[in-house]
Short mmCIF file of C-alpha atoms and ligand atoms in Angstrom, two decimals:
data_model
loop_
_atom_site.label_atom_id
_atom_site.label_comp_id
_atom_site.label_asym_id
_atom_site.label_seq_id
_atom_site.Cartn_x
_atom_site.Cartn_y
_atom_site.Cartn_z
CA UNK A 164 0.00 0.00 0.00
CA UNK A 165 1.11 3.53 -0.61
CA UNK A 166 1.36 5.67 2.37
CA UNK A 167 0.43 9.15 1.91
CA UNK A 168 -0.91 12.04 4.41
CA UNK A 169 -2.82 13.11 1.50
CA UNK A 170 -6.41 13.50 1.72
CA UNK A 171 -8.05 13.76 -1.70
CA UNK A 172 -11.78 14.16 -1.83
CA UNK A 173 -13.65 13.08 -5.01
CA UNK A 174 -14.67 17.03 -5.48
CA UNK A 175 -14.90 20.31 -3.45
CA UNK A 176 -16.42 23.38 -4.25
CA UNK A 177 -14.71 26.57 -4.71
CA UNK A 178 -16.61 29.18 -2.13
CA UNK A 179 -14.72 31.59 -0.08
CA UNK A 180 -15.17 35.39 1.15
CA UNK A 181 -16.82 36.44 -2.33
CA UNK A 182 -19.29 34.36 -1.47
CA UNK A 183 -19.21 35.15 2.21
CA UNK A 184 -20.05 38.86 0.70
CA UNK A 185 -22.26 38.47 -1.66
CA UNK A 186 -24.58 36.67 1.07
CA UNK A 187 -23.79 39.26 3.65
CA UNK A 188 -25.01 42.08 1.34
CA UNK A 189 -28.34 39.99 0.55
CA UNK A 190 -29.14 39.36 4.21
CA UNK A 191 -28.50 42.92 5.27
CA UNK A 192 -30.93 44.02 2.38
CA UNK A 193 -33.99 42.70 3.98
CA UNK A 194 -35.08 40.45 0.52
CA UNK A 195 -33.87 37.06 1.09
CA UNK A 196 -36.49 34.84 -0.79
CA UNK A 197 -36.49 35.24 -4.66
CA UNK A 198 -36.18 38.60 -6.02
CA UNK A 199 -34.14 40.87 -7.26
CA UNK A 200 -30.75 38.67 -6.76
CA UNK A 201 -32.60 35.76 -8.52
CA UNK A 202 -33.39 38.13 -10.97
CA UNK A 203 -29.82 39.35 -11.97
CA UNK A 204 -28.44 35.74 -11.43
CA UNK A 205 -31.16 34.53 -14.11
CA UNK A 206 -30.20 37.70 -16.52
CA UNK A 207 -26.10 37.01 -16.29
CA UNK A 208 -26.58 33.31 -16.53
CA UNK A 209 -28.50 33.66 -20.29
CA UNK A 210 -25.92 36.13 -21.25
CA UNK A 211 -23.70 33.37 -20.91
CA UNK A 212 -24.96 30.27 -22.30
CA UNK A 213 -26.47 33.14 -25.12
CA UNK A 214 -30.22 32.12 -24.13
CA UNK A 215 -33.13 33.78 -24.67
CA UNK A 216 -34.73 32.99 -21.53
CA UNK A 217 -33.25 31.96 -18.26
CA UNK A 218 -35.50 30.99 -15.00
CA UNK A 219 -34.70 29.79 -11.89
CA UNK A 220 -35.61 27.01 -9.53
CA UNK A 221 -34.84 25.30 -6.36
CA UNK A 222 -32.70 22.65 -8.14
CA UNK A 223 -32.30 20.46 -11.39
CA UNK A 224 -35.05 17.92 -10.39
CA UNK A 225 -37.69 20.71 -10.23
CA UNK A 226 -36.49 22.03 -13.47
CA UNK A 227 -36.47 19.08 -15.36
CA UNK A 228 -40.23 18.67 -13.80
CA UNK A 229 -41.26 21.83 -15.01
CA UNK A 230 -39.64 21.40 -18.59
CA UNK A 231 -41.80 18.07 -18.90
CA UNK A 232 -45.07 19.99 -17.84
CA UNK A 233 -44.17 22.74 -20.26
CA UNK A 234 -43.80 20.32 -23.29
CA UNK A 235 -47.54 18.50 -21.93
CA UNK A 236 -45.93 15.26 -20.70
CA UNK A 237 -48.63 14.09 -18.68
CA UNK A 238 -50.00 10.44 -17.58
CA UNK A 239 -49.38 7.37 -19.50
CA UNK A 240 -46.99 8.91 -22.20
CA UNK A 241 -43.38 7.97 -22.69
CA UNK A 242 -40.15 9.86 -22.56
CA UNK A 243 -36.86 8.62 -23.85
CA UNK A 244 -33.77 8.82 -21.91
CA UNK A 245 -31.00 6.87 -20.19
CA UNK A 246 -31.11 4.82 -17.33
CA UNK A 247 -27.56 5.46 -16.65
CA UNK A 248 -28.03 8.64 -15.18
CA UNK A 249 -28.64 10.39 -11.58
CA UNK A 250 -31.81 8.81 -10.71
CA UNK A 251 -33.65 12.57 -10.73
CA UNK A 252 -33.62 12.30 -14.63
CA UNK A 253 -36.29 9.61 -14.34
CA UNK A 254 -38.08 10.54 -11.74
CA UNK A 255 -38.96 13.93 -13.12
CA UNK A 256 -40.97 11.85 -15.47
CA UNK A 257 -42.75 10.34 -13.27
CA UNK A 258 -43.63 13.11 -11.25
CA UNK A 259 -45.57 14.03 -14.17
CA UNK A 260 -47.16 10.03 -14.60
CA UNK A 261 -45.84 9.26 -17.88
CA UNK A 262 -43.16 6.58 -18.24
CA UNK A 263 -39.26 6.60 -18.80
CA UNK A 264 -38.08 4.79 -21.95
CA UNK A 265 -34.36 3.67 -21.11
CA UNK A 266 -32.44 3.33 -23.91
CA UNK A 267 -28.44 2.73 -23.93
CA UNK A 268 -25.40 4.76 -23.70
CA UNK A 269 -23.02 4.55 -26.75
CA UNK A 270 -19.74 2.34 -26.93
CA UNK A 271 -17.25 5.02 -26.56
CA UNK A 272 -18.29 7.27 -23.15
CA UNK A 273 -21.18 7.88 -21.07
CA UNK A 274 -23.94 9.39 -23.26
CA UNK A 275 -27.29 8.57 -24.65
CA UNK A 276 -26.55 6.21 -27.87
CA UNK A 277 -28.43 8.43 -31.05
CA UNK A 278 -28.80 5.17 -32.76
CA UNK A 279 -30.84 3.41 -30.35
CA UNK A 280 -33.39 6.20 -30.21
CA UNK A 281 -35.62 5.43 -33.58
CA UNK A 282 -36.75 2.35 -32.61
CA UNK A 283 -38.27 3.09 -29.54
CA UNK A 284 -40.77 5.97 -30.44
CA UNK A 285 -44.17 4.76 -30.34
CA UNK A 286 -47.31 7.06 -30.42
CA UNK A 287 -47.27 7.22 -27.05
CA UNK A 288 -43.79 9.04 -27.04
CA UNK A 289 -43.89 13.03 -26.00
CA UNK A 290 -40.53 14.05 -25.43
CA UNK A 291 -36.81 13.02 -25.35
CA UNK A 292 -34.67 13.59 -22.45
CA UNK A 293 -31.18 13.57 -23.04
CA UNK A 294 -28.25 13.86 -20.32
CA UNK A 295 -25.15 15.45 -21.01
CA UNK A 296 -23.40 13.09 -18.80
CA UNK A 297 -20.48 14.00 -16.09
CA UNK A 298 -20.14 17.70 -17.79
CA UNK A 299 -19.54 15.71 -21.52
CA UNK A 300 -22.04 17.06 -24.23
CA UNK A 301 -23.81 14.24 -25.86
CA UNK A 302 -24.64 14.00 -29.85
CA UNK A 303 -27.19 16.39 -29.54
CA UNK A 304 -26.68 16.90 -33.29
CA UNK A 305 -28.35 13.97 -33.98
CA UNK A 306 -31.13 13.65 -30.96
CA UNK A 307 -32.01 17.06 -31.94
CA UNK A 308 -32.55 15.43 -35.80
CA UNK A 309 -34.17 12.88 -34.75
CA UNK A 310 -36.63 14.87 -32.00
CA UNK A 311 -37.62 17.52 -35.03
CA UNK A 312 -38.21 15.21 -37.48
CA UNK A 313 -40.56 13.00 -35.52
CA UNK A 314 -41.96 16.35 -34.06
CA UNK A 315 -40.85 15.29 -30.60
CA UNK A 316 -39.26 17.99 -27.84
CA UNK A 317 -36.50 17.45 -27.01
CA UNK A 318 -35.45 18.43 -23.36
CA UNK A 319 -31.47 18.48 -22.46
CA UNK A 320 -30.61 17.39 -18.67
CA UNK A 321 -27.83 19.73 -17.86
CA UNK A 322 -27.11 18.97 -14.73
CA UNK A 323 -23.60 18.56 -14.65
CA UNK A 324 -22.52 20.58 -17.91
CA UNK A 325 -22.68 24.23 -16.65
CA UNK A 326 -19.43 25.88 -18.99
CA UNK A 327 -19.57 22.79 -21.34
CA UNK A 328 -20.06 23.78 -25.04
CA UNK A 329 -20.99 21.90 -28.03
CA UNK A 330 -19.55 22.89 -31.74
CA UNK A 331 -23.08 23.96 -33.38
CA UNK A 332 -23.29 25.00 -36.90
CA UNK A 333 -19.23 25.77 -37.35
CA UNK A 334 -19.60 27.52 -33.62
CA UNK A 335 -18.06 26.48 -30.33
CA UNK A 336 -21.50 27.41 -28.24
CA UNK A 337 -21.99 27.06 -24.76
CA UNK A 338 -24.63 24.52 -23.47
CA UNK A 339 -27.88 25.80 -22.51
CA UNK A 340 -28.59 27.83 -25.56
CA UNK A 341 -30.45 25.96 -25.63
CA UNK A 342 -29.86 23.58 -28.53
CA UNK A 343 -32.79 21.85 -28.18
CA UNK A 344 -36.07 23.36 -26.95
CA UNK A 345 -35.53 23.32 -22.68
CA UNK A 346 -32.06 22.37 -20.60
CA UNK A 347 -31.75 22.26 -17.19
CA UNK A 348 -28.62 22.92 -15.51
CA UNK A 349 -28.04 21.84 -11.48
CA UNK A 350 -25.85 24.32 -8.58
CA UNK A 351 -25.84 21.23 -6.30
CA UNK A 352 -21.98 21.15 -4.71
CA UNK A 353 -21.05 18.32 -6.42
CA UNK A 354 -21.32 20.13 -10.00
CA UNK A 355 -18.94 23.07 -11.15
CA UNK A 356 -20.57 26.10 -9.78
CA UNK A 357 -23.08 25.80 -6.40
CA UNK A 358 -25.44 27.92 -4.79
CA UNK A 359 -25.73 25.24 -2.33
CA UNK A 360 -28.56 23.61 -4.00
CA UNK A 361 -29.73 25.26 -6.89
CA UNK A 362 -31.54 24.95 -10.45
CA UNK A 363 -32.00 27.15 -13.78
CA UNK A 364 -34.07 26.26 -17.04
CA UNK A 365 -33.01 27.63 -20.03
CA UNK A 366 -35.29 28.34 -23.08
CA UNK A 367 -35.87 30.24 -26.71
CA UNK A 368 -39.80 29.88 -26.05
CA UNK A 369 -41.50 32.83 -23.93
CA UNK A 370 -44.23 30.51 -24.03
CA UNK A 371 -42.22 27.88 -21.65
CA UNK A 372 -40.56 30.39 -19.60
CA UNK A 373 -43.71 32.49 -18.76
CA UNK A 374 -45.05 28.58 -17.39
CA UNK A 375 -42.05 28.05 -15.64
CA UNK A 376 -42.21 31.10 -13.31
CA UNK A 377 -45.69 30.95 -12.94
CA UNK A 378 -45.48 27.35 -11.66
CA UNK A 379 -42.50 28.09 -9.73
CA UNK A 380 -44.48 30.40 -7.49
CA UNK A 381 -47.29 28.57 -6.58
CA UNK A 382 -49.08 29.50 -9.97
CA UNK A 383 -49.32 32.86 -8.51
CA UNK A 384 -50.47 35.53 -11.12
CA UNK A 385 -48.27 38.83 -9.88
CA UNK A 386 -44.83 38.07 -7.85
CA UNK A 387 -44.20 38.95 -4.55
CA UNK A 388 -41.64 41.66 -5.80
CA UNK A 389 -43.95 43.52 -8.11
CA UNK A 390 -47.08 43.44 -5.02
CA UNK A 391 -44.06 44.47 -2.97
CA UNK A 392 -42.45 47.60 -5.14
CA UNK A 393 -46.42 48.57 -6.12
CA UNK A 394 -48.24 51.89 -5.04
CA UNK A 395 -51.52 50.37 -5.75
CA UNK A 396 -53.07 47.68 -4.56
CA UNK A 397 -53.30 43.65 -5.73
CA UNK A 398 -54.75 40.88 -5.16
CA UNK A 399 -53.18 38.00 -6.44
CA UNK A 400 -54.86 35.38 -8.69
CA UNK A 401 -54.10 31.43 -9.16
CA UNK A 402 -55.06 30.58 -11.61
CA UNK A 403 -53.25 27.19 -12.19
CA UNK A 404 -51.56 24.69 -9.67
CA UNK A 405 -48.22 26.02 -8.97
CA UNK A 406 -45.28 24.45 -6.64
CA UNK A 407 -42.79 25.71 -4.20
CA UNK A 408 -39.55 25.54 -6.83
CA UNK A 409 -37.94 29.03 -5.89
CA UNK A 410 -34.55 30.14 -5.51
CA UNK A 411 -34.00 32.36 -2.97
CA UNK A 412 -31.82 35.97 -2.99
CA UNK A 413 -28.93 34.22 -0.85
CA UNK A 414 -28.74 31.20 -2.89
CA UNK A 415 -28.61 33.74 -6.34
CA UNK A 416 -26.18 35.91 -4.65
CA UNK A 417 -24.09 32.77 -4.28
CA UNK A 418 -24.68 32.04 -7.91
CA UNK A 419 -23.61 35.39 -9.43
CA UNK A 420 -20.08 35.06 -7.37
CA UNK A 421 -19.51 31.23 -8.93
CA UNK A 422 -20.68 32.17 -12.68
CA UNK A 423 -17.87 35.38 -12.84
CA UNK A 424 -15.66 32.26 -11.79
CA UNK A 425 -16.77 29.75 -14.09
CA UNK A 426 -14.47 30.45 -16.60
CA UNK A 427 -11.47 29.96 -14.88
CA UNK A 428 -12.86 27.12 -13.25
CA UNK A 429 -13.38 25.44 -16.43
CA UNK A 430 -9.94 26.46 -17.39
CA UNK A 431 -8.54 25.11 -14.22
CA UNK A 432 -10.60 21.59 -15.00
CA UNK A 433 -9.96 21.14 -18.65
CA UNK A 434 -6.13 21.58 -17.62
CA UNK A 435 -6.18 19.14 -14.87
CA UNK A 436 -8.17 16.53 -16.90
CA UNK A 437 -5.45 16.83 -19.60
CA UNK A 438 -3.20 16.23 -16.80
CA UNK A 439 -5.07 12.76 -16.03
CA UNK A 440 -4.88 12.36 -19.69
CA UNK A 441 -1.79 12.45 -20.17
CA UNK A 442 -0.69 10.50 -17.22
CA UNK A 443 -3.34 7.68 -17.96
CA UNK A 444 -3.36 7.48 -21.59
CA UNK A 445 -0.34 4.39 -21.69
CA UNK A 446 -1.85 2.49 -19.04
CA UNK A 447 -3.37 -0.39 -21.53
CA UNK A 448 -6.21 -1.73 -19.43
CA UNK A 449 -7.64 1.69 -18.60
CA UNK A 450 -10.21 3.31 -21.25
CA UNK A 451 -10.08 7.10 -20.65
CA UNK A 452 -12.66 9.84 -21.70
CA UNK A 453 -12.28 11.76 -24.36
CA UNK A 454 -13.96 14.48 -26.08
CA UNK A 455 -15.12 14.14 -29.48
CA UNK A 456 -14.27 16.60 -32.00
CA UNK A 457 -17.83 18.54 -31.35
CA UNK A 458 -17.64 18.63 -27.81
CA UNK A 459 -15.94 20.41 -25.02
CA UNK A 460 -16.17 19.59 -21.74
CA UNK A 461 -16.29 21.54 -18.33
CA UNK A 462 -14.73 18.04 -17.01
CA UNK A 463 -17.55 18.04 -13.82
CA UNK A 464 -15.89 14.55 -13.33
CA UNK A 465 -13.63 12.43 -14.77
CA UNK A 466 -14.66 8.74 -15.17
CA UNK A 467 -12.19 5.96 -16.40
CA UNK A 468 -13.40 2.38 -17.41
CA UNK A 469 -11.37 -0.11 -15.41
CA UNK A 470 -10.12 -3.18 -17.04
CA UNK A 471 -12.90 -6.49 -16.40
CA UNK A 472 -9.78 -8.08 -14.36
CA UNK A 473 -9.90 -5.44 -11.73
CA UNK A 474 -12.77 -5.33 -9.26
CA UNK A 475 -14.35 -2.04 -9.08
CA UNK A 476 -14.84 -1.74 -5.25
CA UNK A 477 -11.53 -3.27 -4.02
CA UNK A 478 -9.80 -0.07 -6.63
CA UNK A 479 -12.05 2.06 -5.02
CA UNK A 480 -10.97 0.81 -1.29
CA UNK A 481 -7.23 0.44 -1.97
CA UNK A 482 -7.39 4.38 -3.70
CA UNK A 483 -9.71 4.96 -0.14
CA UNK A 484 -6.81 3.89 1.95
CA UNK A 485 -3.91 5.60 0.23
CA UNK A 486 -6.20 9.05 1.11
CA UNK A 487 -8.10 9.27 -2.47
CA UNK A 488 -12.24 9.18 -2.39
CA UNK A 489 -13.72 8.19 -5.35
CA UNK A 490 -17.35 7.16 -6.71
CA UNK A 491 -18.58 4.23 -8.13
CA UNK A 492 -19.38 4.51 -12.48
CA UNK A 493 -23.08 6.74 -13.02
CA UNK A 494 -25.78 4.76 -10.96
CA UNK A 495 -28.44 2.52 -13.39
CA UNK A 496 -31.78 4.15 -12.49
CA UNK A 497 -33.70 0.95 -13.58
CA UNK A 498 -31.92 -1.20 -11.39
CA UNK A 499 -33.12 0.48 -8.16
CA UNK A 500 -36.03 -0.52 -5.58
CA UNK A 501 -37.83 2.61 -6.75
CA UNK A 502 -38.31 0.88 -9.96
CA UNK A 503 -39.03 -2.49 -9.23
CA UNK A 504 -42.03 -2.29 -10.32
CA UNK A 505 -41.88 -2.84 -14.18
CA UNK A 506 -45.21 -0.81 -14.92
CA UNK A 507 -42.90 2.64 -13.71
CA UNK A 508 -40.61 2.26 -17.00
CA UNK A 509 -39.42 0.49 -19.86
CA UNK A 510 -36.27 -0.97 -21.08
CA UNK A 511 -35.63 -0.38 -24.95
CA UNK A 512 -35.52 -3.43 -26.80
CA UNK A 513 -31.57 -3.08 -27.40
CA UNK A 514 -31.43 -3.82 -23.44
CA UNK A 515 -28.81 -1.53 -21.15
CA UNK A 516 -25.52 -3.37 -21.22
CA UNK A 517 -23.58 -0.48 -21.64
CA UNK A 518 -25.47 0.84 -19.25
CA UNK A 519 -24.35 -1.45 -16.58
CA UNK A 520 -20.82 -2.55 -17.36
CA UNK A 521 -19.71 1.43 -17.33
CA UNK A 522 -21.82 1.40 -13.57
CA UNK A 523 -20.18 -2.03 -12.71
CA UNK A 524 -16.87 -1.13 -14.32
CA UNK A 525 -16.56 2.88 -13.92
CA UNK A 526 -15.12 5.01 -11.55
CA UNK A 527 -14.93 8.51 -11.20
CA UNK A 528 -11.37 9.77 -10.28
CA UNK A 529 -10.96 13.09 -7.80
CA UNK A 530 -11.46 16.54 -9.95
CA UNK A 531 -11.83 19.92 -8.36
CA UNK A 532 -10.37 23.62 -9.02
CA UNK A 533 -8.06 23.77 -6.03
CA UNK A 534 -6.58 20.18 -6.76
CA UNK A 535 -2.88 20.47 -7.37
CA UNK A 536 -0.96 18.86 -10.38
CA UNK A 537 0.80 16.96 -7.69
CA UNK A 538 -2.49 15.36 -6.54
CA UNK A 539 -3.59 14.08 -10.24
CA UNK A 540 0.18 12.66 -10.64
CA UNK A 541 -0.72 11.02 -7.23
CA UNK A 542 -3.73 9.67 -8.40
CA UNK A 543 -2.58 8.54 -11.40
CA UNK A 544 0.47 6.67 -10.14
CA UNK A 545 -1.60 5.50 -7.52
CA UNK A 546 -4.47 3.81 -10.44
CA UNK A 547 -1.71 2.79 -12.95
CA UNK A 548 -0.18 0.92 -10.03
CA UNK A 549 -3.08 -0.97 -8.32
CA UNK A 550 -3.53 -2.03 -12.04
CA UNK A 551 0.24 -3.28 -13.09
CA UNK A 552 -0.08 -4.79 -9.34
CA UNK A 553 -3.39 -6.83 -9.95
CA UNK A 554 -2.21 -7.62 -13.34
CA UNK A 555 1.27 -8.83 -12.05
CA UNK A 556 -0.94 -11.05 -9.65
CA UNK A 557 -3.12 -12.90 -12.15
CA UNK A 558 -0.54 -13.53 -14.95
C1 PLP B 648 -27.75 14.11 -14.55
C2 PLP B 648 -28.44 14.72 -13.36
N1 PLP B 648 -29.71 15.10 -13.48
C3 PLP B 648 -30.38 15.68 -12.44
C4 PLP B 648 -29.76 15.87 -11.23
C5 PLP B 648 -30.54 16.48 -10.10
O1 PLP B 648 -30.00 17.71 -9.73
P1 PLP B 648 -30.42 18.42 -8.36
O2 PLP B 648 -29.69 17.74 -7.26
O3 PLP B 648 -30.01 19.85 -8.54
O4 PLP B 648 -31.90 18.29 -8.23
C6 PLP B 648 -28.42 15.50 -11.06
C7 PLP B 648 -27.75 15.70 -9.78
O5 PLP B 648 -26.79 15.09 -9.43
C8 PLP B 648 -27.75 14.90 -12.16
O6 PLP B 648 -26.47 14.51 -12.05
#
């Protein structure tokens, strides 16, 4: 075993007195819940990903629900997406009673497989969700083909790729244009910027958007902020069902700190994945991510394929006891208790092996701003060695 003092976690956000600030200012303003901080947050954010529309929510999960309600999933119809995926992505879906069609990642990385997608629309199919996976855009090119020419919405699950961009029509463009017709982007700590939790749709339609913040607020007809800042009085209508999905002014305030960062966070990633690159790449056995030509990543984590001679957990325990944390390849929604029941979902004909060899196979290495060089050369040594070491053993 390599000794080390070292203690690497598998991420760590970047927060420090900017943040403490930005929060201090909000609190001492009196406005705490959403308003005018949510406001600016939601204006900078679509300047950067270039969107028409930008709302926020209390997290992804509530924005993904929304973008199904917008589109009119409702109960019994089906939405495609991948099982492989934070279990969230599904159960959006059925928060809305319609059914998650799983369909398979591709051969090369973690993303929905474009191919497999044809033969599962039925007429009962209303919209496809696609994930772009650990921070790595997926072939939107082609779901987005595929979505328009059946007529279908398609709805992009951004949790994890806030920074990412995608090369669309000759242009490197950030995700969350959007590309397609909703994405939804996550602030949770484990992704690339945080408000602590945190959610924001992004749309071209004013349609969608004027839905989203209508249903955010309890389906409240005027917002607190304009009965607030108004000289007359007004009753307030509602006159749909609405939810609690707000964002408050402290978690925005948060928000507009980590977005002036995000480009040198992504700067900071990209370098230290080519770093892990680099130091991986003529290890045999290991199959590293890479980008394809259209795609580049914010790197929210890095996820190697382990050879099928080395046993996922025991890596993961001897990494654990040198000082490095790491995770376990994407969870496979359709394997959990929650949906046991075979009536909540349904497998695409083309079954989920990818699916499961990259969760039984898969593990995600440590990646975070403030991680030194030195750490990913640890790491690195550390992996290439438990593998020459195991290897060495069963020869
Ligand atoms: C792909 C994906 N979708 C949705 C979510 C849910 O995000 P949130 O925790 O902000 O609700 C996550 C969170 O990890 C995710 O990774």
């Amino acid at each position: 075993m390599k000794p080390t003092l070292l203690q690497i976690p598998v991420a760590r956000p970047l927060l420090d007195e900017m943040e403490v600030e930005a929060v201090r200012r909000v609190v001492l303003s009196g406005w705490v819940t959403q308003g005018p901080e949510v406001a600016a947050f939601e204006s900078e954010f679509a300047d950067f990903v270039q969107a028409d529309h930008a709302c926020a929510v209390s997290n992804c999960t509530t924005a993904l629900h929304l973008a199904l309600k917008a589109i009119g999933v409702g109960p019994g119809d089906e939405v495609i997406t991948v099982s492989h995926s934070f279990i969230a992505t599904a159960n959006a879906i059925r928060y809305c009673g319609a059914i998650p069609v799983f369909v398979d990642i591709e051969a090369d990385g973690f993303n929905m497989d474009p191919d497999l997608i044809l033969s599962e629309i039925t007429s009962r199919t209303k919209a496809i969700l696609c994930v772009h996976q650990l921070g790595m855009p997926c072939n939107l090119v082609s779901i987005v083909d595929i979505g328009r020419s059946h007529g279908i919405p398609v709805i992009e699950d951004a949790a994890c790729a806030t920074g990412s961009e995608i090369l669309w029509n000759d242009k490197w463009q950030k995700i969350g244009k959007p590309h397609a017709d909703i994405a939804c982007f996550s602030f949770h700590p484990r992704k690339v910027v945080t408000t602590g939790d945190g959610g924001m749709l992004t749309t071209g339609s004013a349609e969608y958007d004027h839905k989203f913040r209508l249903w955010r607020q309890h389906g409240m007809s005027v917002p607190d902020t304009v009965r607030h800042g108004s000289k007359q009085v007004i009753y307030e209508g509602y006159p749909e069902l609405g939810y609690n999905y707000r964002m408050t002014d402290l978690q925005a305030a948060i928000g507009r700190v980590q977005l002036a960062r995000l480009p040198a966070l992504v700067a900071r990633r990209r370098h230290l994945a080519a770093l892990y690159g680099q130091g991986l790449r003529n290890t045999p056995w290991l199959e590293i991510p890479a980008e394809p030509s259209w795609a580049r990543s914010n790197w929210q984590s890095y996820c190697v394929k382990l050879p099928p001679w080395i046993d996922q957990r025991d890596t993961m325990q001897a990494l654990l006891d040198m000082g490095v944390s790491t995770r376990r390849g994407i969870m496979n929604i359709h394997r959990e208790d929650a949906y046991a029941d075979k009536a909540s979902h349904r497998v695409a004909a083309s079954q989920l092996a990818r699916s499961i060899a990259a969760q039984e196979g898969a593990i995600i290495l440590p990646l975070f701003a403030q991680m030194t060089d030195d750490e990913v050369s640890f790491v690195t040594e550390a992996l290439c060695d438990l593998c020459s070491d195991r290897r060495t053993a069963i020869a």
